[in-house]
C-alpha cells in the first residue's frame, strides 16, 4: 500500500476508534479491566463475607482455621492483543471483511488502553508468530500498531492458536489482559488456553461471517479454503447439504463455548454484519 493511502486509512481509523474509546468506552474499560491485574499483598484471617476462592489452603492447614490471600490493584495494566492474520481473515460477504473488524476492534481497545495510561503490545500470528510489538505506552505507539493492523502482510495463511498462546505465556512475564481477536477456525488449543488463562486475564473475541453459518440456495458454486487454497464445487440447492452445514457450525460454536468456559475465558462473538460497538459493550458489561 502506498504511504499516502496508508496514512489516510490510519487517520480514518484513528478518528473513529479514538472517539469510540474516549466517548463510549472510557469508563467501561476501566471498570471491566482495571483491578484485574493484581499483586499479592498479605495473608490474613478469613472474615465473614470474604470470597472463599481467596483462601490460602497451605496457611489454613498450618494454623487450623481459614486464612485468605489479600491482593491489591496494580496501578498499571499491560494489555496484549493477539491478532489472527491467517488467510481466513480475508473473508467477508456483507459490507466488511473479517480483517476490517479485527482492525477496528483492536484499534478501539488500543486507544482505550492508552487513555487509561496502560501499556499495550501486539502479537500477530498465523501458524507461527509473524510479528511481536512489545507493550509500550503512548499515542505514537498506538498509531504504529494501527499501521501494522492495516498493512501487515503475513508469510503464512494457516492458523495455530495454540502456538500464539504459548508465545504469550512465555514472552509476557507480567500478568496481563490478553485479547485474542480471531475467527477461531482452528482446533486443539484448549490446553494452551487453560495454561495462558492461569497467568493472564484472557478474553476471546470471535469475528465470523454469516456465510460461515449457513449456505444460501444459489445452485452450484465453487468454494475456496482461504488457508489451504483447496477449491471444491458445492451444490447449494441440496437442502440436506445446507442443513448439515448449518448444524456443523452450531456444533462447532457449542464446542468453542465449552472450551472457553472450561478455561475460564470470556468469549464474545460478532459477525461482519454486526455493530462491533454492541459486542464490546456486551463484553464490558459482562465483566463489570
PDB file of C-alpha atoms in Angstrom, residues 24-254:
ATOM      1  CA  UNK A  24     -18.233   5.452  24.938  1.00  0.00           C
ATOM      2  CA  UNK A  25     -15.750   3.005  26.410  1.00  0.00           C
ATOM      3  CA  UNK A  26     -13.541   5.042  28.759  1.00  0.00           C
ATOM      4  CA  UNK A  27     -15.439   4.227  31.968  1.00  0.00           C
ATOM      5  CA  UNK A  28     -16.478   0.751  30.864  1.00  0.00           C
ATOM      6  CA  UNK A  29     -12.914  -0.269  30.029  1.00  0.00           C
ATOM      7  CA  UNK A  30     -11.669   0.942  33.392  1.00  0.00           C
ATOM      8  CA  UNK A  31     -14.307  -0.915  35.418  1.00  0.00           C
ATOM      9  CA  UNK A  32     -14.031  -4.081  33.308  1.00  0.00           C
ATOM     10  CA  UNK A  33     -10.249  -4.442  33.319  1.00  0.00           C
ATOM     11  CA  UNK A  34      -8.730  -2.210  35.950  1.00  0.00           C
ATOM     12  CA  UNK A  35      -8.099  -4.248  39.047  1.00  0.00           C
ATOM     13  CA  UNK A  36      -7.832  -7.462  37.061  1.00  0.00           C
ATOM     14  CA  UNK A  37      -4.077  -7.061  37.282  1.00  0.00           C
ATOM     15  CA  UNK A  38      -3.471  -7.762  40.977  1.00  0.00           C
ATOM     16  CA  UNK A  39      -0.369  -8.218  43.094  1.00  0.00           C
ATOM     17  CA  UNK A  40      -0.161 -10.227  46.308  1.00  0.00           C
ATOM     18  CA  UNK A  41      -0.174  -8.019  49.429  1.00  0.00           C
ATOM     19  CA  UNK A  42      -0.606 -10.201  52.532  1.00  0.00           C
ATOM     20  CA  UNK A  43      -2.330 -13.155  54.204  1.00  0.00           C
ATOM     21  CA  UNK A  44      -4.932 -12.501  56.902  1.00  0.00           C
ATOM     22  CA  UNK A  45      -7.574 -14.444  58.815  1.00  0.00           C
ATOM     23  CA  UNK A  46     -10.820 -15.167  56.979  1.00  0.00           C
ATOM     24  CA  UNK A  47     -13.689 -12.801  57.824  1.00  0.00           C
ATOM     25  CA  UNK A  48     -17.386 -13.264  57.163  1.00  0.00           C
ATOM     26  CA  UNK A  49     -18.198 -12.150  53.618  1.00  0.00           C
ATOM     27  CA  UNK A  50     -14.726 -12.843  52.175  1.00  0.00           C
ATOM     28  CA  UNK A  51     -14.549 -14.663  48.859  1.00  0.00           C
ATOM     29  CA  UNK A  52     -13.787 -18.322  49.630  1.00  0.00           C
ATOM     30  CA  UNK A  53     -11.858 -18.534  46.352  1.00  0.00           C
ATOM     31  CA  UNK A  54      -9.173 -16.399  48.032  1.00  0.00           C
ATOM     32  CA  UNK A  55      -8.500 -18.922  50.811  1.00  0.00           C
ATOM     33  CA  UNK A  56      -4.833 -19.847  51.157  1.00  0.00           C
ATOM     34  CA  UNK A  57      -5.116 -23.566  51.842  1.00  0.00           C
ATOM     35  CA  UNK A  58      -1.475 -24.032  52.848  1.00  0.00           C
ATOM     36  CA  UNK A  59      -1.630 -21.377  55.582  1.00  0.00           C
ATOM     37  CA  UNK A  60      -5.110 -22.562  56.599  1.00  0.00           C
ATOM     38  CA  UNK A  61      -3.837 -26.126  57.087  1.00  0.00           C
ATOM     39  CA  UNK A  62      -0.868 -24.862  59.114  1.00  0.00           C
ATOM     40  CA  UNK A  63      -2.929 -22.819  61.593  1.00  0.00           C
ATOM     41  CA  UNK A  64      -6.104 -24.906  61.668  1.00  0.00           C
ATOM     42  CA  UNK A  65      -8.509 -22.115  60.693  1.00  0.00           C
ATOM     43  CA  UNK A  66      -9.063 -20.232  57.417  1.00  0.00           C
ATOM     44  CA  UNK A  67      -6.754 -17.566  56.063  1.00  0.00           C
ATOM     45  CA  UNK A  68      -7.134 -15.688  52.783  1.00  0.00           C
ATOM     46  CA  UNK A  69      -4.737 -14.098  50.328  1.00  0.00           C
ATOM     47  CA  UNK A  70      -5.169 -10.340  50.002  1.00  0.00           C
ATOM     48  CA  UNK A  71      -4.331  -8.704  46.689  1.00  0.00           C
ATOM     49  CA  UNK A  72      -4.056  -5.054  45.737  1.00  0.00           C
ATOM     50  CA  UNK A  73      -4.745  -3.479  42.375  1.00  0.00           C
ATOM     51  CA  UNK A  74      -1.773  -2.772  40.187  1.00  0.00           C
ATOM     52  CA  UNK A  75      -1.719   0.844  39.093  1.00  0.00           C
ATOM     53  CA  UNK A  76      -0.603  -0.041  35.612  1.00  0.00           C
ATOM     54  CA  UNK A  77      -2.150  -2.665  33.359  1.00  0.00           C
ATOM     55  CA  UNK A  78      -0.418  -4.394  30.481  1.00  0.00           C
ATOM     56  CA  UNK A  79      -2.682  -5.259  27.546  1.00  0.00           C
ATOM     57  CA  UNK A  80      -1.673  -7.640  24.765  1.00  0.00           C
ATOM     58  CA  UNK A  81      -3.621  -8.082  21.517  1.00  0.00           C
ATOM     59  CA  UNK A  82      -3.232 -11.446  19.794  1.00  0.00           C
ATOM     60  CA  UNK A  83      -4.279 -10.781  16.195  1.00  0.00           C
ATOM     61  CA  UNK A  84      -5.044 -13.658  13.821  1.00  0.00           C
ATOM     62  CA  UNK A  85      -3.516 -12.781  10.437  1.00  0.00           C
ATOM     63  CA  UNK A  86      -4.210 -16.133   8.727  1.00  0.00           C
ATOM     64  CA  UNK A  87      -5.859 -16.349   5.305  1.00  0.00           C
ATOM     65  CA  UNK A  88      -9.423 -16.731   6.615  1.00  0.00           C
ATOM     66  CA  UNK A  89      -9.425 -13.119   7.867  1.00  0.00           C
ATOM     67  CA  UNK A  90      -9.728 -12.022   4.220  1.00  0.00           C
ATOM     68  CA  UNK A  91     -13.268 -13.444   4.049  1.00  0.00           C
ATOM     69  CA  UNK A  92     -16.424 -11.313   4.114  1.00  0.00           C
ATOM     70  CA  UNK A  93     -19.683 -11.339   2.155  1.00  0.00           C
ATOM     71  CA  UNK A  94     -21.643  -8.400   3.576  1.00  0.00           C
ATOM     72  CA  UNK A  95     -20.022  -4.968   3.842  1.00  0.00           C
ATOM     73  CA  UNK A  96     -16.690  -5.710   5.528  1.00  0.00           C
ATOM     74  CA  UNK A  97     -14.006  -8.365   5.653  1.00  0.00           C
ATOM     75  CA  UNK A  98     -13.223 -10.051   8.945  1.00  0.00           C
ATOM     76  CA  UNK A  99      -9.850  -8.292   8.999  1.00  0.00           C
ATOM     77  CA  UNK A 100     -11.631  -4.886   8.881  1.00  0.00           C
ATOM     78  CA  UNK A 101     -13.467  -5.764  12.093  1.00  0.00           C
ATOM     79  CA  UNK A 102     -10.241  -7.112  13.612  1.00  0.00           C
ATOM     80  CA  UNK A 103      -8.579  -3.769  12.881  1.00  0.00           C
ATOM     81  CA  UNK A 104     -11.309  -1.526  14.297  1.00  0.00           C
ATOM     82  CA  UNK A 105     -11.855  -3.624  17.434  1.00  0.00           C
ATOM     83  CA  UNK A 106      -8.105  -3.760  18.080  1.00  0.00           C
ATOM     84  CA  UNK A 107      -7.705  -0.014  17.489  1.00  0.00           C
ATOM     85  CA  UNK A 108     -10.591   0.810  19.842  1.00  0.00           C
ATOM     86  CA  UNK A 109      -9.057  -1.357  22.571  1.00  0.00           C
ATOM     87  CA  UNK A 110      -5.650   0.224  21.925  1.00  0.00           C
ATOM     88  CA  UNK A 111      -6.928   3.781  22.372  1.00  0.00           C
ATOM     89  CA  UNK A 112      -8.919   2.742  25.467  1.00  0.00           C
ATOM     90  CA  UNK A 113      -5.688   1.327  26.860  1.00  0.00           C
ATOM     91  CA  UNK A 114      -3.540   4.426  26.406  1.00  0.00           C
ATOM     92  CA  UNK A 115      -6.313   6.703  27.695  1.00  0.00           C
ATOM     93  CA  UNK A 116      -6.043   4.763  30.943  1.00  0.00           C
ATOM     94  CA  UNK A 117      -2.249   5.172  30.870  1.00  0.00           C
ATOM     95  CA  UNK A 118      -1.697   1.450  30.346  1.00  0.00           C
ATOM     96  CA  UNK A 119       0.805  -0.355  28.143  1.00  0.00           C
ATOM     97  CA  UNK A 120      -0.238  -2.226  25.010  1.00  0.00           C
ATOM     98  CA  UNK A 121       1.552  -4.747  22.825  1.00  0.00           C
ATOM     99  CA  UNK A 122       0.567  -6.919  19.857  1.00  0.00           C
ATOM    100  CA  UNK A 123       1.274 -10.471  18.732  1.00  0.00           C
ATOM    101  CA  UNK A 124       0.446 -11.069  15.053  1.00  0.00           C
ATOM    102  CA  UNK A 125       0.095 -14.804  14.447  1.00  0.00           C
ATOM    103  CA  UNK A 126      -0.716 -17.298  11.687  1.00  0.00           C
ATOM    104  CA  UNK A 127       0.633 -20.809  12.195  1.00  0.00           C
ATOM    105  CA  UNK A 128       3.720 -19.039  13.532  1.00  0.00           C
ATOM    106  CA  UNK A 129       4.487 -15.773  15.279  1.00  0.00           C
ATOM    107  CA  UNK A 130       4.556 -13.289  12.415  1.00  0.00           C
ATOM    108  CA  UNK A 131       5.447 -10.199  14.452  1.00  0.00           C
ATOM    109  CA  UNK A 132       5.660  -9.108  18.101  1.00  0.00           C
ATOM    110  CA  UNK A 133       5.329  -5.468  19.138  1.00  0.00           C
ATOM    111  CA  UNK A 134       6.346  -5.244  22.831  1.00  0.00           C
ATOM    112  CA  UNK A 135       3.999  -3.389  25.230  1.00  0.00           C
ATOM    113  CA  UNK A 136       4.556   0.357  25.466  1.00  0.00           C
ATOM    114  CA  UNK A 137       2.546   3.485  26.207  1.00  0.00           C
ATOM    115  CA  UNK A 138       1.638   6.497  24.096  1.00  0.00           C
ATOM    116  CA  UNK A 139      -0.278   7.635  21.038  1.00  0.00           C
ATOM    117  CA  UNK A 140       2.726   7.262  18.720  1.00  0.00           C
ATOM    118  CA  UNK A 141       2.965   3.602  19.716  1.00  0.00           C
ATOM    119  CA  UNK A 142      -0.762   3.031  19.086  1.00  0.00           C
ATOM    120  CA  UNK A 143      -0.554   4.651  15.638  1.00  0.00           C
ATOM    121  CA  UNK A 144       2.300   2.281  14.800  1.00  0.00           C
ATOM    122  CA  UNK A 145       0.053  -0.627  15.848  1.00  0.00           C
ATOM    123  CA  UNK A 146      -2.798   0.661  13.647  1.00  0.00           C
ATOM    124  CA  UNK A 147      -0.462   0.978  10.662  1.00  0.00           C
ATOM    125  CA  UNK A 148       0.551  -2.656  11.136  1.00  0.00           C
ATOM    126  CA  UNK A 149      -3.076  -3.749  11.537  1.00  0.00           C
ATOM    127  CA  UNK A 150      -3.957  -2.154   8.191  1.00  0.00           C
ATOM    128  CA  UNK A 151      -0.885  -3.011   6.148  1.00  0.00           C
ATOM    129  CA  UNK A 152       0.616  -6.177   7.646  1.00  0.00           C
ATOM    130  CA  UNK A 153       1.287  -8.989   5.161  1.00  0.00           C
ATOM    131  CA  UNK A 154       1.793 -12.394   6.827  1.00  0.00           C
ATOM    132  CA  UNK A 155       4.174 -15.017   5.492  1.00  0.00           C
ATOM    133  CA  UNK A 156       1.696 -17.861   6.102  1.00  0.00           C
ATOM    134  CA  UNK A 157      -2.058 -18.298   5.527  1.00  0.00           C
ATOM    135  CA  UNK A 158      -2.538 -21.028   8.133  1.00  0.00           C
ATOM    136  CA  UNK A 159      -3.533 -20.850  11.817  1.00  0.00           C
ATOM    137  CA  UNK A 160      -2.034 -22.098  15.076  1.00  0.00           C
ATOM    138  CA  UNK A 161      -3.812 -20.541  18.055  1.00  0.00           C
ATOM    139  CA  UNK A 162      -2.069 -22.908  20.483  1.00  0.00           C
ATOM    140  CA  UNK A 163       1.320 -21.631  19.299  1.00  0.00           C
ATOM    141  CA  UNK A 164       0.248 -17.998  19.786  1.00  0.00           C
ATOM    142  CA  UNK A 165      -0.946 -18.758  23.327  1.00  0.00           C
ATOM    143  CA  UNK A 166       2.340 -20.495  24.182  1.00  0.00           C
ATOM    144  CA  UNK A 167       4.224 -17.449  22.905  1.00  0.00           C
ATOM    145  CA  UNK A 168       2.048 -15.171  25.072  1.00  0.00           C
ATOM    146  CA  UNK A 169       2.711 -17.310  28.160  1.00  0.00           C
ATOM    147  CA  UNK A 170       6.487 -17.296  27.566  1.00  0.00           C
ATOM    148  CA  UNK A 171       7.046 -13.769  26.208  1.00  0.00           C
ATOM    149  CA  UNK A 172       4.881 -11.730  28.602  1.00  0.00           C
ATOM    150  CA  UNK A 173       6.300 -12.353  32.060  1.00  0.00           C
ATOM    151  CA  UNK A 174       3.997  -9.997  33.954  1.00  0.00           C
ATOM    152  CA  UNK A 175       0.315 -10.842  34.371  1.00  0.00           C
ATOM    153  CA  UNK A 176      -1.621  -9.006  31.634  1.00  0.00           C
ATOM    154  CA  UNK A 177      -5.012  -8.720  29.973  1.00  0.00           C
ATOM    155  CA  UNK A 178      -4.824 -10.522  26.631  1.00  0.00           C
ATOM    156  CA  UNK A 179      -7.411 -10.181  23.857  1.00  0.00           C
ATOM    157  CA  UNK A 180      -7.395 -12.925  21.206  1.00  0.00           C
ATOM    158  CA  UNK A 181      -9.053 -11.492  18.084  1.00  0.00           C
ATOM    159  CA  UNK A 182      -9.702 -14.327  15.646  1.00  0.00           C
ATOM    160  CA  UNK A 183     -12.370 -16.337  13.817  1.00  0.00           C
ATOM    161  CA  UNK A 184     -11.142 -19.384  15.797  1.00  0.00           C
ATOM    162  CA  UNK A 185     -11.153 -21.666  12.775  1.00  0.00           C
ATOM    163  CA  UNK A 186      -8.679 -23.980  14.474  1.00  0.00           C
ATOM    164  CA  UNK A 187      -8.584 -26.921  16.896  1.00  0.00           C
ATOM    165  CA  UNK A 188      -6.521 -28.380  19.739  1.00  0.00           C
ATOM    166  CA  UNK A 189      -5.716 -25.131  21.540  1.00  0.00           C
ATOM    167  CA  UNK A 190      -7.684 -25.807  24.767  1.00  0.00           C
ATOM    168  CA  UNK A 191      -4.674 -26.949  26.821  1.00  0.00           C
ATOM    169  CA  UNK A 192      -2.603 -23.881  25.951  1.00  0.00           C
ATOM    170  CA  UNK A 193      -5.645 -21.646  26.516  1.00  0.00           C
ATOM    171  CA  UNK A 194      -6.031 -23.032  30.048  1.00  0.00           C
ATOM    172  CA  UNK A 195      -2.317 -22.539  30.796  1.00  0.00           C
ATOM    173  CA  UNK A 196      -2.358 -18.963  29.448  1.00  0.00           C
ATOM    174  CA  UNK A 197      -5.512 -18.065  31.411  1.00  0.00           C
ATOM    175  CA  UNK A 198      -3.881 -19.146  34.685  1.00  0.00           C
ATOM    176  CA  UNK A 199      -1.248 -16.454  34.208  1.00  0.00           C
ATOM    177  CA  UNK A 200      -3.148 -13.831  32.214  1.00  0.00           C
ATOM    178  CA  UNK A 201      -6.678 -12.455  32.072  1.00  0.00           C
ATOM    179  CA  UNK A 202      -7.582 -13.834  28.635  1.00  0.00           C
ATOM    180  CA  UNK A 203     -10.549 -12.565  26.598  1.00  0.00           C
ATOM    181  CA  UNK A 204     -11.620 -14.170  23.310  1.00  0.00           C
ATOM    182  CA  UNK A 205     -13.189 -12.043  20.568  1.00  0.00           C
ATOM    183  CA  UNK A 206     -14.592 -14.095  17.692  1.00  0.00           C
ATOM    184  CA  UNK A 207     -15.364 -12.490  14.340  1.00  0.00           C
ATOM    185  CA  UNK A 208     -17.240 -14.572  11.777  1.00  0.00           C
ATOM    186  CA  UNK A 209     -19.179 -14.058   8.553  1.00  0.00           C
ATOM    187  CA  UNK A 210     -22.842 -15.002   8.095  1.00  0.00           C
ATOM    188  CA  UNK A 211     -21.900 -17.252   5.152  1.00  0.00           C
ATOM    189  CA  UNK A 212     -19.848 -19.367   7.550  1.00  0.00           C
ATOM    190  CA  UNK A 213     -23.010 -20.157   9.497  1.00  0.00           C
ATOM    191  CA  UNK A 214     -25.313 -21.185   6.621  1.00  0.00           C
ATOM    192  CA  UNK A 215     -25.227 -21.622   2.856  1.00  0.00           C
ATOM    193  CA  UNK A 216     -27.604 -19.719   0.549  1.00  0.00           C
ATOM    194  CA  UNK A 217     -29.580 -21.664  -2.040  1.00  0.00           C
ATOM    195  CA  UNK A 218     -27.820 -20.399  -5.174  1.00  0.00           C
ATOM    196  CA  UNK A 219     -27.111 -23.633  -7.030  1.00  0.00           C
ATOM    197  CA  UNK A 220     -23.653 -24.908  -7.947  1.00  0.00           C
ATOM    198  CA  UNK A 221     -20.783 -22.765  -6.609  1.00  0.00           C
ATOM    199  CA  UNK A 222     -17.029 -23.171  -6.209  1.00  0.00           C
ATOM    200  CA  UNK A 223     -15.667 -22.598  -2.703  1.00  0.00           C
ATOM    201  CA  UNK A 224     -12.042 -21.946  -1.793  1.00  0.00           C
ATOM    202  CA  UNK A 225     -10.400 -22.626   1.560  1.00  0.00           C
ATOM    203  CA  UNK A 226      -8.544 -19.372   2.297  1.00  0.00           C
ATOM    204  CA  UNK A 227      -5.884 -21.145   4.360  1.00  0.00           C
ATOM    205  CA  UNK A 228      -5.166 -24.304   2.349  1.00  0.00           C
ATOM    206  CA  UNK A 229      -6.080 -22.928  -1.095  1.00  0.00           C
ATOM    207  CA  UNK A 230      -8.179 -26.032  -1.814  1.00  0.00           C
ATOM    208  CA  UNK A 231     -11.187 -25.477  -4.125  1.00  0.00           C
ATOM    209  CA  UNK A 232     -14.364 -27.586  -4.183  1.00  0.00           C
ATOM    210  CA  UNK A 233     -17.641 -27.459  -6.085  1.00  0.00           C
ATOM    211  CA  UNK A 234     -20.727 -27.386  -3.844  1.00  0.00           C
ATOM    212  CA  UNK A 235     -24.369 -27.820  -4.865  1.00  0.00           C
ATOM    213  CA  UNK A 236     -26.146 -25.399  -2.532  1.00  0.00           C
ATOM    214  CA  UNK A 237     -29.566 -26.406  -3.916  1.00  0.00           C
ATOM    215  CA  UNK A 238     -29.190 -29.623  -1.868  1.00  0.00           C
ATOM    216  CA  UNK A 239     -31.291 -28.953   1.241  1.00  0.00           C
ATOM    217  CA  UNK A 240     -29.651 -31.789   3.185  1.00  0.00           C
ATOM    218  CA  UNK A 241     -26.218 -30.282   2.490  1.00  0.00           C
ATOM    219  CA  UNK A 242     -27.350 -26.857   3.692  1.00  0.00           C
ATOM    220  CA  UNK A 243     -28.825 -28.389   6.859  1.00  0.00           C
ATOM    221  CA  UNK A 244     -25.621 -30.339   7.544  1.00  0.00           C
ATOM    222  CA  UNK A 245     -23.521 -27.201   7.004  1.00  0.00           C
ATOM    223  CA  UNK A 246     -25.649 -25.164   9.425  1.00  0.00           C
ATOM    224  CA  UNK A 247     -25.637 -27.974  12.005  1.00  0.00           C
ATOM    225  CA  UNK A 248     -21.834 -28.260  11.792  1.00  0.00           C
ATOM    226  CA  UNK A 249     -21.482 -24.528  12.502  1.00  0.00           C
ATOM    227  CA  UNK A 250     -23.768 -24.794  15.535  1.00  0.00           C
ATOM    228  CA  UNK A 251     -21.896 -27.801  16.899  1.00  0.00           C
ATOM    229  CA  UNK A 252     -18.605 -26.014  16.384  1.00  0.00           C
ATOM    230  CA  UNK A 253     -19.822 -22.960  18.299  1.00  0.00           C
ATOM    231  CA  UNK A 254     -21.022 -25.103  21.210  1.00  0.00           C
TER     232      UNK A 254
END
